[in-house]
Every structure is written in C-alpha cells, then in structure tokens.
Coordinates of C-alpha atoms and ligand atoms in Angstrom, one line a residue:
Chain A
M228 CA 63.5 109.7 78.7
N229 CA 64.6 109.6 82.0
E230 CA 65.1 105.8 81.5
I231 CA 67.2 107.1 78.3
F232 CA 70.0 108.4 80.8
W233 CA 69.8 104.8 83.0
A234 CA 70.3 102.8 79.9
F235 CA 73.1 104.9 78.6
G236 CA 74.8 105.3 81.7
R237 CA 74.4 101.5 82.2
A238 CA 75.6 100.6 78.8
S239 CA 78.5 103.1 78.8
G240 CA 79.7 101.6 82.2
I241 CA 79.7 98.4 80.4
V242 CA 81.8 99.6 77.4
S243 CA 84.1 101.5 79.8
L244 CA 84.8 98.1 81.5
G245 CA 85.7 96.3 78.3
L246 CA 87.9 99.3 77.0
F247 CA 90.2 99.6 79.9
T248 CA 90.6 96.0 79.8
L249 CA 92.1 96.1 76.6
V250 CA 94.0 99.5 77.6
L251 CA 95.0 97.1 80.2
L252 CA 96.2 94.1 77.9
L253 CA 97.8 97.1 75.5
G254 CA 100.1 98.3 78.2
I255 CA 101.5 94.7 79.1
V256 CA 102.2 94.1 75.8
S257 CA 104.0 97.8 75.6
R258 CA 106.0 96.9 78.5
S259 CA 107.3 93.5 77.1
G260 CA 108.5 95.6 74.2
R261 CA 107.2 92.5 71.7
P262 CA 105.4 93.4 68.5
L263 CA 101.8 92.0 68.1
P264 CA 101.1 90.0 64.9
G265 CA 101.1 93.1 62.2
L266 CA 101.4 95.5 65.1
P267 CA 105.0 96.7 65.5
R268 CA 106.2 97.9 68.3
F269 CA 105.4 101.6 68.1
S270 CA 101.3 101.3 66.6
V271 CA 100.9 99.0 69.6
A272 CA 102.3 101.7 72.3
L273 CA 100.0 104.0 70.1
L274 CA 96.7 101.8 70.1
H275 CA 97.3 101.5 74.3
R276 CA 97.2 105.6 73.8
S277 CA 94.4 106.1 71.7
T278 CA 92.3 103.0 73.0
S279 CA 93.0 105.1 76.5
L280 CA 91.3 108.1 75.3
M281 CA 88.5 106.1 73.7
A282 CA 88.1 104.5 77.4
L283 CA 88.3 107.9 79.1
V284 CA 85.4 109.1 77.0
F285 CA 83.0 106.6 77.3
L286 CA 83.6 106.8 81.2
V287 CA 83.3 110.5 81.4
L288 CA 79.5 109.9 79.5
H289 CA 78.8 106.8 82.2
V290 CA 79.5 109.3 85.0
S291 CA 77.7 112.5 83.1
T292 CA 74.6 110.6 82.0
L293 CA 74.5 109.1 85.7
M294 CA 75.2 113.0 87.2
L295 CA 71.8 113.9 84.7
D296 CA 69.9 110.7 85.7
P297 CA 67.1 111.5 88.4
H298 CA 67.4 108.3 90.0
A299 CA 71.2 108.1 90.4
K300 CA 71.4 111.5 91.4
L301 CA 74.8 111.9 90.8
S302 CA 76.4 115.0 91.8
L303 CA 79.9 116.4 90.7
A304 CA 80.9 115.7 94.1
N305 CA 80.0 112.5 94.5
A306 CA 81.8 111.8 91.2
I307 CA 85.2 112.7 92.6
V308 CA 85.1 112.2 96.3
P309 CA 84.4 108.2 96.7
F310 CA 82.1 106.6 99.0
T311 CA 79.8 110.0 98.9
A312 CA 77.2 108.8 96.6
G313 CA 73.3 108.9 98.3
W314 CA 72.6 105.4 96.6
N315 CA 75.0 102.5 97.0
P316 CA 77.7 104.7 98.3
F317 CA 80.3 101.6 98.7
W318 CA 79.8 99.9 95.4
V319 CA 79.3 103.7 93.4
G320 CA 82.5 105.1 95.3
L321 CA 84.7 102.3 94.0
G322 CA 83.6 103.4 90.7
T323 CA 84.5 106.9 91.8
V324 CA 87.9 105.9 93.1
A325 CA 88.7 104.2 90.1
F326 CA 87.5 107.2 87.9
D327 CA 90.0 109.7 90.1
L328 CA 92.6 107.1 89.3
V329 CA 92.0 107.5 85.5
I330 CA 92.1 111.2 86.0
A331 CA 95.6 110.8 87.4
L332 CA 96.6 108.4 84.9
V333 CA 95.2 110.2 81.6
V334 CA 96.7 113.5 83.1
T335 CA 100.3 112.2 83.7
G336 CA 100.2 110.1 80.1
L337 CA 99.3 112.8 78.1
L338 CA 102.1 115.2 80.2
R339 CA 104.9 112.9 80.7
Q340 CA 107.5 114.6 78.9
R341 CA 107.0 117.4 81.2
I342 CA 106.9 115.6 84.4
G343 CA 109.6 113.4 84.0
Q344 CA 110.2 109.6 83.8
R345 CA 110.1 108.9 87.5
A346 CA 107.2 110.8 88.2
F347 CA 105.3 108.9 85.4
R348 CA 106.2 105.7 86.2
A349 CA 105.5 105.9 89.6
I350 CA 101.4 107.2 88.9
H351 CA 101.5 104.5 85.5
W352 CA 101.5 101.6 88.2
C353 CA 98.2 102.8 89.2
A354 CA 96.9 101.1 86.2
Y355 CA 96.7 97.9 87.7
A356 CA 94.9 99.0 91.4
M357 CA 92.3 100.9 89.0
W358 CA 90.8 97.9 87.0
P359 CA 90.1 95.8 90.5
F360 CA 88.4 98.9 91.5
A361 CA 86.5 99.4 88.3
F362 CA 85.6 95.7 88.7
A363 CA 84.0 95.6 91.7
H364 CA 82.1 98.5 90.9
A365 CA 80.5 96.6 87.8
L366 CA 79.7 93.7 89.8
G367 CA 78.7 95.1 93.2
S368 CA 76.8 98.3 91.4
G369 CA 75.6 97.3 88.6
T370 CA 72.1 96.9 87.5
N371 CA 73.1 93.9 85.2
A372 CA 75.3 92.3 87.6
V373 CA 72.9 89.3 87.8
D374 CA 72.3 88.5 84.3
L375 CA 74.4 86.0 83.2
W376 CA 75.5 87.5 80.1
F377 CA 77.2 89.9 82.2
Q378 CA 78.4 88.1 84.8
A379 CA 80.2 86.0 81.6
Y380 CA 81.5 89.4 80.0
A381 CA 82.8 90.7 83.1
W382 CA 84.2 87.4 84.3
G383 CA 85.5 87.1 80.8
C384 CA 87.2 90.5 81.4
A385 CA 89.0 89.7 84.4
G386 CA 90.2 86.3 83.3
L387 CA 92.0 88.3 80.5
V388 CA 93.5 90.5 83.2
A389 CA 94.4 88.0 85.1
V390 CA 96.0 86.2 82.4
G391 CA 98.0 89.4 81.6
A392 CA 98.9 90.1 85.1
G393 CA 100.3 86.2 85.3
W394 CA 102.2 87.1 82.4
R395 CA 103.8 90.1 83.2
L396 CA 105.1 88.3 86.0
S397 CA 106.9 85.2 84.5
A398 CA 110.4 85.3 84.1
N399 CA 110.1 85.3 80.1
F400 CA 107.5 88.6 80.5
A401 CA 110.1 90.7 78.4
E402 CA 111.5 90.0 75.0
T403 CA 115.2 90.6 75.7
S404 CA 115.2 89.3 79.5
R405 CA 116.6 85.7 77.6
A406 CA 119.6 87.4 76.2
R407 CA 120.2 90.0 78.9
L408 CA 120.6 86.5 81.3
G409 CA 122.8 85.4 78.5
R410 CA 121.2 82.5 77.2
I411 CA 121.3 84.3 73.5
Chain B
M33 CA 132.0 126.3 56.9
S34 CA 130.4 125.4 60.2
R35 CA 126.5 123.9 59.5
A36 CA 123.9 123.0 62.1
Q37 CA 123.1 119.3 61.9
L38 CA 120.4 117.1 63.9
E39 CA 121.7 114.6 65.8
L40 CA 119.6 112.0 68.3
H41 CA 121.3 111.3 71.4
I42 CA 120.7 107.9 73.1
D43 CA 121.0 108.2 76.9
F44 CA 122.1 104.6 77.7
T45 CA 121.6 105.1 81.6
R46 CA 117.5 105.4 80.6
C47 CA 117.2 103.1 77.4
D48 CA 115.9 99.3 78.1
G49 CA 116.4 98.5 74.7
R50 CA 112.1 98.1 73.9
G51 CA 113.3 98.9 70.0
L52 CA 110.8 101.3 69.4
C53 CA 113.2 103.6 68.1
T54 CA 115.0 101.3 66.1
E55 CA 111.8 100.3 64.4
I56 CA 110.9 103.9 63.4
L57 CA 114.5 104.6 62.2
P58 CA 115.4 101.8 60.9
E59 CA 117.5 104.1 58.0
L60 CA 119.7 104.8 61.4
L61 CA 119.4 102.2 63.7
V62 CA 119.9 98.9 64.5
R63 CA 119.3 96.8 67.1
D64 CA 122.3 94.6 69.1
D65 CA 121.8 91.0 70.4
W66 CA 120.9 92.9 73.6
G67 CA 117.4 94.8 71.8
Y68 CA 119.6 97.9 72.4
P69 CA 119.8 100.4 69.2
V70 CA 123.3 101.1 68.0
G71 CA 123.9 104.2 65.2
R72 CA 124.5 102.4 61.8
G73 CA 127.3 104.8 61.5
G74 CA 128.8 104.7 64.9
R75 CA 128.4 106.7 67.8
D76 CA 127.1 110.5 66.6
I77 CA 123.9 109.8 64.8
H78 CA 123.0 112.3 62.0
V79 CA 119.7 112.5 61.5
P80 CA 118.7 113.9 57.3
D81 CA 116.5 116.0 57.1
G82 CA 114.2 113.6 55.9
L83 CA 114.4 112.1 58.4
A84 CA 113.5 114.7 61.1
G85 CA 110.0 114.1 61.6
A86 CA 110.5 110.3 62.2
A87 CA 113.6 111.5 64.7
Q88 CA 111.0 113.4 66.4
D89 CA 108.3 110.7 66.2
A90 CA 111.1 108.5 68.0
V91 CA 111.8 110.7 71.1
D92 CA 108.3 111.0 71.5
L93 CA 107.2 107.3 71.8
C94 CA 110.3 106.3 73.4
P95 CA 108.9 104.9 76.5
L96 CA 111.4 105.5 79.1
Q97 CA 112.6 108.8 77.7
A98 CA 116.2 107.9 76.8
L99 CA 116.1 109.8 73.2
M100 CA 117.2 113.7 72.6
L101 CA 117.2 115.4 68.9
R102 CA 119.7 118.2 69.5
R103 CA 121.6 120.7 67.2
V104 CA 125.0 120.8 67.1
T105 CA 126.9 122.8 65.2
R106 CA 130.6 121.4 63.7
S107 CA 133.1 123.3 61.8
Ligands
SF4_693 S1 112.6 103.5 72.4 FE1 113.7 104.4 74.0 S2 114.1 102.7 75.0 FE2 113.4 101.8 73.7 S3 115.6 101.2 72.3 FE3 114.8 103.5 71.7 S4 115.8 104.3 73.3 FE4 116.0 102.5 73.9

C-alpha cells in the first residue's frame, strides 16, 4: 500500500512538470497574440486556462499523496512553508516554493476581473519564476532523477521552455510588432 | 420612445490589439492594420440580443480587461 503512494506521488509529479511546461508555452503563445494552426486566439487563451487547472490537479495529487506516504512524511506545513521538510529539505523546498507560486497564480488568475489588471499582471510574471523552481525540484528530489528516460524528459521540457523564452524575448515576438514599427 | 440597448465599449488606453474580441465578434468588429478592433458600424458598438453571450465572452476573455458591456438608453 505504501509503495502505491510513493509511486503515485512520483508519477503525478512527473506529469505536473510536463503540464506546467505546456501551460507556460501556451501562455507565451497567448501573449504573442498569435493563433495556432487550427486554434484561434481565444481558444489558445482557453486552453492555457484549462491546462493550468489540470496541472494544478496533478500538483495537488502530487503533494497530497506524499503527505499520505509514510516515507516522505510531508506535513501540511512542509507543503506550504519552504525548506522545512524532514527529508531532503532543500530540494523538496524548491518544490514548495513552486507550489506556493502556483497557488498565487491560480487564485489571481481566477479573480482577474476582480483584482484588476495591474495586480494580476504583477503576480502573473511569477509564472516565469515558478517553472525553474519546479524543474530544479524535479531534478534534485526526484527518485527517478538518475534514470536516463527521466533526464531526457526533464531536459526536453527545459529545451521547450528555453525556446519559448527565447522567442518571447525576440523583437518580432508580438503579432503586431512589425505593423506597429511602421513596417506593414 | 426610449429603449435600453447593449453597447460594447473598448478602452483604448488598455487595448493592445491582441485580436481575441475580433475573433469572437466578427459580426461587430474588424481589425485595423495595427491589430486594433474597430466597430463595423462606427464608434458606438451596439450589440444585438443574439450576440449578447458572445460579447460577454469577449469581455471575459480580453487579456487586458479593455472591454466593457453596458446598457445605454437612447431616446
Ligand atoms: S481582446 Fe482586448 S486587447 Fe484584444 S483587441 Fe480586443 S479589446 Fe483589445
């Protein structure tokens, strides 16, 4: 029975990393103002939202199964306050930081209309900080971190994020950047 | 006779021309060369009852909260 919690906790963590990678990329595409092939702009925005909620579900499963697991012995406080876990506190703590950021991102995302654009945007920038924390946590405290397939998967995610971030910073990132610069 | 009518207002101090609203409301809005939405019928954008739902979706989905729906009464 205990093994099940451990295995499930691990698997849901691995799935979370992939889903948050997808969420980040969809967010970047959304921000560019460009549609995707077969997916109009508003669908990209809706997909960004629904994928993020799905990622949250897996993340909550990840954290809660490890709270039930007798090896990990994660308490509720450990899950919220970074670097307090009894086991591997630094690397688990990085995951806790990512978890806290996700909670802030989701809450402000859902309340966007109410809290106003400025507050929403300020907090939403944290999405770029959240991912590296999650990635470092996956490599540092993941039981599978030494496995080749896991390395390939995690670094594959990192590659996609690097490409996305590079594109985000490039001059022609926004759909309208050419036109606005007078080069229509 | 006066009648309450639904009107869509675009706050251009916020809008960045991301084009979601023009996708959702092609009946009412077109995009100009810079990507900004322009009402097909001019400055005042009247929303017919059949498009009220779509207009609300546009308001909710605008990434910059630049859209507002309001009821105006014109005599
Ligand atoms: S969705 Fe919002 S930001 Fe985008 S074009 Fe319409 S009003 Fe402007």
